[in-house]
Amino acid sequence: APVAIGSATDASRDDAARDLRFWAVTIPVVAMASTSTALTFHILDYGSELGIADDRIVRIFLPIAFVAVPVTLLGGWLIDTISPLVIAAAMSTVQIEMYVAVTMLDRPVAAVIALAAWGIAQGCYAPLTSAALPRLFGRRHLGAIAGLQMSALVIGSAVGPALFALVKSIAGSYQAALWISMAVPALGLVLGAAAHRSGPGDHDVSAAS
């Protein structure tokens, strides 16, 4: 017979879906998937809106990667020692800063802040979609819980570009879409604070071993 993974006390997918902690760590990555995909899809048009030449605007992705890689490594180490809710809150906070700075991407100081914040937020992505879930909910139903989170990410990635295009057609600017998008990581912060106050801590991994 196959060996059971985790323990009988591990959370099911339905348990996770009803848990504020799941949404506190999922909403920030959904927001990042949505907005970063939208900006990538519309980057040339957005650069044109700000008066930035195509060859300059596409260069932003290299410094973002240089920031994201070490932050990913740091986040992978930190998530073994601190609550995933703290990393999720940091990701939400830096995303809000990123969205504000990206609205002023044509200004040198704002551009530096935007690219640094974008890279930091991107670096938080991997820890919150890997180690966070077994820490919070155990391993018995990890596949189902991770599948639920990934479904939310796919939906976010699809909605983001469409939302930006719709807002641009109505408001005449992608900046309005960025302001609207700030509501999502802000919601993540609220849920994270509520989960921290009222919810249980990390899953007892000793029981799952």
PDB file of C-alpha atoms in Angstrom:
ATOM      1  CA  ALA A   1       0.000   0.000   0.000  1.00  0.00           C
ATOM      2  CA  PRO A   2       1.257   3.527  -0.718  1.00  0.00           C
ATOM      3  CA  VAL A   3       2.700   5.367   2.254  1.00  0.00           C
ATOM      4  CA  ALA A   4       0.494   8.253   3.359  1.00  0.00           C
ATOM      5  CA  ILE A   5       2.160  11.651   3.195  1.00  0.00           C
ATOM      6  CA  GLY A   6       1.718  14.044   6.096  1.00  0.00           C
ATOM      7  CA  SER A   7      -0.780  13.377   8.854  1.00  0.00           C
ATOM      8  CA  ALA A   8      -4.514  13.085   9.357  1.00  0.00           C
ATOM      9  CA  THR A   9      -4.536  16.537  10.961  1.00  0.00           C
ATOM     10  CA  ASP A  10      -3.335  18.243   7.779  1.00  0.00           C
ATOM     11  CA  ALA A  11      -5.800  20.682   6.213  1.00  0.00           C
ATOM     12  CA  SER A  12      -7.844  19.680   3.180  1.00  0.00           C
ATOM     13  CA  ARG A  13      -8.333  21.925   0.176  1.00  0.00           C
ATOM     14  CA  ASP A  14     -11.724  23.013   1.498  1.00  0.00           C
ATOM     15  CA  ASP A  15     -10.198  23.770   4.884  1.00  0.00           C
ATOM     16  CA  ALA A  16      -7.526  25.915   3.224  1.00  0.00           C
ATOM     17  CA  ALA A  17     -10.072  27.727   1.069  1.00  0.00           C
ATOM     18  CA  ARG A  18     -11.954  28.759   4.217  1.00  0.00           C
ATOM     19  CA  ASP A  19      -8.766  29.875   5.971  1.00  0.00           C
ATOM     20  CA  LEU A  20      -7.797  33.552   5.871  1.00  0.00           C
ATOM     21  CA  ARG A  21      -4.142  32.539   5.862  1.00  0.00           C
ATOM     22  CA  PHE A  22      -4.513  30.869   2.468  1.00  0.00           C
ATOM     23  CA  TRP A  23      -5.884  34.034   0.911  1.00  0.00           C
ATOM     24  CA  ALA A  24      -3.393  36.215   2.781  1.00  0.00           C
ATOM     25  CA  VAL A  25      -0.515  34.411   1.030  1.00  0.00           C
ATOM     26  CA  THR A  26      -2.339  33.859  -2.273  1.00  0.00           C
ATOM     27  CA  ILE A  27      -3.755  37.321  -2.983  1.00  0.00           C
ATOM     28  CA  PRO A  28      -0.331  39.043  -3.133  1.00  0.00           C
ATOM     29  CA  VAL A  29       0.967  36.533  -5.682  1.00  0.00           C
ATOM     30  CA  VAL A  30      -2.273  36.769  -7.666  1.00  0.00           C
ATOM     31  CA  ALA A  31      -1.889  40.554  -7.700  1.00  0.00           C
ATOM     32  CA  MET A  32       1.707  40.236  -8.869  1.00  0.00           C
ATOM     33  CA  ALA A  33       0.814  37.710 -11.563  1.00  0.00           C
ATOM     34  CA  SER A  34      -2.008  39.949 -12.767  1.00  0.00           C
ATOM     35  CA  THR A  35      -0.204  43.291 -12.819  1.00  0.00           C
ATOM     36  CA  SER A  36       3.222  42.102 -13.981  1.00  0.00           C
ATOM     37  CA  THR A  37       1.610  40.161 -16.837  1.00  0.00           C
ATOM     38  CA  ALA A  38      -0.477  43.191 -17.769  1.00  0.00           C
ATOM     39  CA  LEU A  39       2.531  45.516 -17.732  1.00  0.00           C
ATOM     40  CA  THR A  40       4.574  43.046 -19.765  1.00  0.00           C
ATOM     41  CA  PHE A  41       1.811  42.711 -22.356  1.00  0.00           C
ATOM     42  CA  HIS A  42       1.329  46.470 -22.656  1.00  0.00           C
ATOM     43  CA  ILE A  43       4.861  47.677 -21.902  1.00  0.00           C
ATOM     44  CA  LEU A  44       5.528  49.288 -25.298  1.00  0.00           C
ATOM     45  CA  ASP A  45       2.193  51.080 -25.306  1.00  0.00           C
ATOM     46  CA  TYR A  46       2.706  52.182 -21.712  1.00  0.00           C
ATOM     47  CA  GLY A  47       6.183  53.443 -22.540  1.00  0.00           C
ATOM     48  CA  SER A  48       4.710  55.429 -25.398  1.00  0.00           C
ATOM     49  CA  GLU A  49       2.151  56.912 -22.999  1.00  0.00           C
ATOM     50  CA  LEU A  50       4.991  58.115 -20.768  1.00  0.00           C
ATOM     51  CA  GLY A  51       7.155  59.278 -23.654  1.00  0.00           C
ATOM     52  CA  ILE A  52       9.739  56.518 -23.187  1.00  0.00           C
ATOM     53  CA  ALA A  53      11.255  55.027 -26.336  1.00  0.00           C
ATOM     54  CA  ASP A  54      10.651  51.330 -27.053  1.00  0.00           C
ATOM     55  CA  ASP A  55      14.315  50.366 -26.719  1.00  0.00           C
ATOM     56  CA  ARG A  56      14.495  52.035 -23.294  1.00  0.00           C
ATOM     57  CA  ILE A  57      11.279  50.706 -21.830  1.00  0.00           C
ATOM     58  CA  VAL A  58      12.072  47.065 -22.631  1.00  0.00           C
ATOM     59  CA  ARG A  59      15.348  47.334 -20.721  1.00  0.00           C
ATOM     60  CA  ILE A  60      13.525  47.453 -17.399  1.00  0.00           C
ATOM     61  CA  PHE A  61      13.213  43.669 -17.210  1.00  0.00           C
ATOM     62  CA  LEU A  62      16.940  42.961 -16.788  1.00  0.00           C
ATOM     63  CA  PRO A  63      17.413  44.977 -13.560  1.00  0.00           C
ATOM     64  CA  ILE A  64      14.158  43.505 -12.250  1.00  0.00           C
ATOM     65  CA  ALA A  65      15.644  40.021 -12.697  1.00  0.00           C
ATOM     66  CA  PHE A  66      18.891  41.052 -11.002  1.00  0.00           C
ATOM     67  CA  VAL A  67      16.889  42.120  -7.942  1.00  0.00           C
ATOM     68  CA  ALA A  68      14.437  39.213  -8.007  1.00  0.00           C
ATOM     69  CA  VAL A  69      17.000  36.389  -7.999  1.00  0.00           C
ATOM     70  CA  PRO A  70      18.754  37.214  -4.687  1.00  0.00           C
ATOM     71  CA  VAL A  71      15.416  38.122  -3.076  1.00  0.00           C
ATOM     72  CA  THR A  72      14.072  34.712  -4.098  1.00  0.00           C
ATOM     73  CA  LEU A  73      17.028  33.022  -2.414  1.00  0.00           C
ATOM     74  CA  LEU A  74      16.638  35.190   0.683  1.00  0.00           C
ATOM     75  CA  GLY A  75      12.898  34.563   0.797  1.00  0.00           C
ATOM     76  CA  GLY A  76      13.442  30.819   0.532  1.00  0.00           C
ATOM     77  CA  TRP A  77      15.709  30.986   3.561  1.00  0.00           C
ATOM     78  CA  LEU A  78      13.469  33.339   5.550  1.00  0.00           C
ATOM     79  CA  ILE A  79      10.303  31.321   5.069  1.00  0.00           C
ATOM     80  CA  ASP A  80      11.893  28.519   7.100  1.00  0.00           C
ATOM     81  CA  THR A  81      12.313  30.869  10.046  1.00  0.00           C
ATOM     82  CA  ILE A  82       9.461  33.407   9.925  1.00  0.00           C
ATOM     83  CA  SER A  83       5.754  33.187   9.225  1.00  0.00           C
ATOM     84  CA  PRO A  84       4.684  33.168   5.557  1.00  0.00           C
ATOM     85  CA  LEU A  85       2.202  35.875   6.554  1.00  0.00           C
ATOM     86  CA  VAL A  86       5.117  38.241   7.188  1.00  0.00           C
ATOM     87  CA  ILE A  87       6.567  37.601   3.734  1.00  0.00           C
ATOM     88  CA  ALA A  88       3.111  38.001   2.188  1.00  0.00           C
ATOM     89  CA  ALA A  89       2.641  41.326   3.991  1.00  0.00           C
ATOM     90  CA  ALA A  90       6.052  42.494   2.779  1.00  0.00           C
ATOM     91  CA  MET A  91       5.147  41.488  -0.776  1.00  0.00           C
ATOM     92  CA  SER A  92       1.840  43.371  -0.602  1.00  0.00           C
ATOM     93  CA  THR A  93       3.514  46.486   0.797  1.00  0.00           C
ATOM     94  CA  VAL A  94       6.264  46.561  -1.795  1.00  0.00           C
ATOM     95  CA  GLN A  95       3.729  45.967  -4.563  1.00  0.00           C
ATOM     96  CA  ILE A  96       1.783  49.064  -3.551  1.00  0.00           C
ATOM     97  CA  GLU A  97       5.042  51.028  -3.655  1.00  0.00           C
ATOM     98  CA  MET A  98       5.802  49.496  -7.049  1.00  0.00           C
ATOM     99  CA  TYR A  99       2.441  50.469  -8.529  1.00  0.00           C
ATOM    100  CA  VAL A 100       2.836  54.069  -7.356  1.00  0.00           C
ATOM    101  CA  ALA A 101       6.379  54.293  -8.730  1.00  0.00           C
ATOM    102  CA  VAL A 102       5.458  52.703 -12.063  1.00  0.00           C
ATOM    103  CA  THR A 103       2.964  55.504 -12.639  1.00  0.00           C
ATOM    104  CA  MET A 104       6.025  57.798 -12.685  1.00  0.00           C
ATOM    105  CA  LEU A 105       8.367  55.497 -14.582  1.00  0.00           C
ATOM    106  CA  ASP A 106       9.561  58.376 -16.759  1.00  0.00           C
ATOM    107  CA  ARG A 107      11.225  60.000 -13.710  1.00  0.00           C
ATOM    108  CA  PRO A 108      14.693  58.613 -12.845  1.00  0.00           C
ATOM    109  CA  VAL A 109      14.226  58.302  -9.062  1.00  0.00           C
ATOM    110  CA  ALA A 110      10.764  56.781  -9.427  1.00  0.00           C
ATOM    111  CA  ALA A 111      12.118  54.371 -12.045  1.00  0.00           C
ATOM    112  CA  VAL A 112      14.789  53.098  -9.645  1.00  0.00           C
ATOM    113  CA  ILE A 113      12.191  52.628  -6.913  1.00  0.00           C
ATOM    114  CA  ALA A 114       9.800  50.924  -9.343  1.00  0.00           C
ATOM    115  CA  LEU A 115      12.365  48.436 -10.620  1.00  0.00           C
ATOM    116  CA  ALA A 116      13.678  47.655  -7.134  1.00  0.00           C
ATOM    117  CA  ALA A 117      10.153  47.165  -5.752  1.00  0.00           C
ATOM    118  CA  TRP A 118       9.137  45.094  -8.774  1.00  0.00           C
ATOM    119  CA  GLY A 119      12.159  42.838  -8.308  1.00  0.00           C
ATOM    120  CA  ILE A 120      11.552  42.440  -4.569  1.00  0.00           C
ATOM    121  CA  ALA A 121       7.891  41.579  -5.130  1.00  0.00           C
ATOM    122  CA  GLN A 122       8.827  39.124  -7.869  1.00  0.00           C
ATOM    123  CA  GLY A 123      11.362  37.536  -5.536  1.00  0.00           C
ATOM    124  CA  CYS A 124       8.662  36.890  -2.915  1.00  0.00           C
ATOM    125  CA  TYR A 125       6.635  34.944  -5.467  1.00  0.00           C
ATOM    126  CA  ALA A 126       8.437  31.593  -5.244  1.00  0.00           C
ATOM    127  CA  PRO A 127       8.456  31.192  -1.437  1.00  0.00           C
ATOM    128  CA  LEU A 128       4.737  31.953  -1.236  1.00  0.00           C
ATOM    129  CA  THR A 129       3.852  29.436  -3.944  1.00  0.00           C
ATOM    130  CA  SER A 130       6.032  26.644  -2.597  1.00  0.00           C
ATOM    131  CA  ALA A 131       7.125  26.501   1.039  1.00  0.00           C
ATOM    132  CA  ALA A 132       4.285  28.630   2.430  1.00  0.00           C
ATOM    133  CA  LEU A 133       1.537  26.096   1.767  1.00  0.00           C
ATOM    134  CA  PRO A 134       3.028  23.044   3.537  1.00  0.00           C
ATOM    135  CA  ARG A 135       4.084  25.268   6.436  1.00  0.00           C
ATOM    136  CA  LEU A 136       0.554  26.523   6.890  1.00  0.00           C
ATOM    137  CA  PHE A 137      -1.527  23.469   5.946  1.00  0.00           C
ATOM    138  CA  GLY A 138       0.676  20.387   6.037  1.00  0.00           C
ATOM    139  CA  ARG A 139       1.488  17.968   3.212  1.00  0.00           C
ATOM    140  CA  ARG A 140      -1.382  15.452   3.074  1.00  0.00           C
ATOM    141  CA  HIS A 141      -3.460  17.502   0.602  1.00  0.00           C
ATOM    142  CA  LEU A 142      -0.705  19.778  -0.695  1.00  0.00           C
ATOM    143  CA  GLY A 143      -1.380  18.994  -4.361  1.00  0.00           C
ATOM    144  CA  ALA A 144      -5.033  20.016  -4.125  1.00  0.00           C
ATOM    145  CA  ILE A 145      -4.253  23.165  -2.143  1.00  0.00           C
ATOM    146  CA  ALA A 146      -1.449  24.174  -4.498  1.00  0.00           C
ATOM    147  CA  GLY A 147      -3.780  23.513  -7.435  1.00  0.00           C
ATOM    148  CA  LEU A 148      -6.315  25.923  -5.961  1.00  0.00           C
ATOM    149  CA  GLN A 149      -3.638  28.571  -5.557  1.00  0.00           C
ATOM    150  CA  MET A 150      -2.362  28.012  -9.100  1.00  0.00           C
ATOM    151  CA  SER A 151      -5.888  28.304 -10.479  1.00  0.00           C
ATOM    152  CA  ALA A 152      -6.171  31.711  -8.814  1.00  0.00           C
ATOM    153  CA  LEU A 153      -2.821  32.722 -10.343  1.00  0.00           C
ATOM    154  CA  VAL A 154      -3.902  31.665 -13.832  1.00  0.00           C
ATOM    155  CA  ILE A 155      -7.126  33.651 -13.484  1.00  0.00           C
ATOM    156  CA  GLY A 156      -5.171  36.677 -12.284  1.00  0.00           C
ATOM    157  CA  SER A 157      -2.739  36.417 -15.191  1.00  0.00           C
ATOM    158  CA  ALA A 158      -5.652  36.340 -17.629  1.00  0.00           C
ATOM    159  CA  VAL A 159      -7.633  39.155 -16.005  1.00  0.00           C
ATOM    160  CA  GLY A 160      -4.712  41.591 -15.645  1.00  0.00           C
ATOM    161  CA  PRO A 161      -3.991  42.349 -19.326  1.00  0.00           C
ATOM    162  CA  ALA A 162      -7.719  42.542 -20.113  1.00  0.00           C
ATOM    163  CA  LEU A 163      -8.317  44.944 -17.208  1.00  0.00           C
ATOM    164  CA  PHE A 164      -5.471  47.221 -18.292  1.00  0.00           C
ATOM    165  CA  ALA A 165      -6.738  47.268 -21.877  1.00  0.00           C
ATOM    166  CA  LEU A 166     -10.287  48.018 -20.725  1.00  0.00           C
ATOM    167  CA  VAL A 167      -9.215  50.827 -18.382  1.00  0.00           C
ATOM    168  CA  LYS A 168      -7.007  52.313 -21.105  1.00  0.00           C
ATOM    169  CA  SER A 169      -9.933  52.341 -23.528  1.00  0.00           C
ATOM    170  CA  ILE A 170     -12.183  54.045 -20.957  1.00  0.00           C
ATOM    171  CA  ALA A 171      -9.798  56.376 -19.133  1.00  0.00           C
ATOM    172  CA  GLY A 172      -7.208  56.835 -21.859  1.00  0.00           C
ATOM    173  CA  SER A 173      -4.351  55.846 -19.536  1.00  0.00           C
ATOM    174  CA  TYR A 174      -2.804  52.743 -18.051  1.00  0.00           C
ATOM    175  CA  GLN A 175      -2.026  54.700 -14.900  1.00  0.00           C
ATOM    176  CA  ALA A 176      -5.661  54.472 -13.851  1.00  0.00           C
ATOM    177  CA  ALA A 177      -5.378  50.678 -14.054  1.00  0.00           C
ATOM    178  CA  LEU A 178      -2.361  50.779 -11.748  1.00  0.00           C
ATOM    179  CA  TRP A 179      -4.281  52.805  -9.161  1.00  0.00           C
ATOM    180  CA  ILE A 180      -7.178  50.338  -9.366  1.00  0.00           C
ATOM    181  CA  SER A 181      -4.776  47.399  -9.050  1.00  0.00           C
ATOM    182  CA  MET A 182      -3.478  48.704  -5.714  1.00  0.00           C
ATOM    183  CA  ALA A 183      -6.716  47.536  -4.108  1.00  0.00           C
ATOM    184  CA  VAL A 184      -5.671  43.886  -4.495  1.00  0.00           C
ATOM    185  CA  PRO A 185      -2.416  43.894  -2.474  1.00  0.00           C
ATOM    186  CA  ALA A 186      -4.119  46.262  -0.021  1.00  0.00           C
ATOM    187  CA  LEU A 187      -6.762  43.568   0.472  1.00  0.00           C
ATOM    188  CA  GLY A 188      -3.951  41.073   1.022  1.00  0.00           C
ATOM    189  CA  LEU A 189      -2.577  43.252   3.813  1.00  0.00           C
ATOM    190  CA  VAL A 190      -5.981  43.454   5.488  1.00  0.00           C
ATOM    191  CA  LEU A 191      -6.514  39.691   5.294  1.00  0.00           C
ATOM    192  CA  GLY A 192      -2.988  39.054   6.562  1.00  0.00           C
ATOM    193  CA  ALA A 193      -3.556  41.280   9.580  1.00  0.00           C
ATOM    194  CA  ALA A 194      -6.884  39.583  10.300  1.00  0.00           C
ATOM    195  CA  ALA A 195      -5.352  36.112   9.943  1.00  0.00           C
ATOM    196  CA  HIS A 196      -2.456  37.029  12.218  1.00  0.00           C
ATOM    197  CA  ARG A 197      -4.814  38.227  14.948  1.00  0.00           C
ATOM    198  CA  SER A 198      -7.415  35.494  14.821  1.00  0.00           C
ATOM    199  CA  GLY A 199      -5.982  32.471  13.070  1.00  0.00           C
ATOM    200  CA  PRO A 200      -3.756  29.594  14.164  1.00  0.00           C
ATOM    201  CA  GLY A 201      -0.017  29.620  13.604  1.00  0.00           C
ATOM    202  CA  ASP A 202       1.978  27.496  11.205  1.00  0.00           C
ATOM    203  CA  HIS A 203       1.061  23.862  10.755  1.00  0.00           C
ATOM    204  CA  ASP A 204       2.747  21.489  13.182  1.00  0.00           C
ATOM    205  CA  VAL A 205       5.262  20.028  10.769  1.00  0.00           C
ATOM    206  CA  SER A 206       6.526  17.608  13.394  1.00  0.00           C
ATOM    207  CA  ALA A 207       3.176  15.878  13.305  1.00  0.00           C
ATOM    208  CA  ALA A 208       3.360  15.615   9.531  1.00  0.00           C
ATOM    209  CA  SER A 209       6.763  13.972   9.389  1.00  0.00           C
TER     210      SER A 209
END
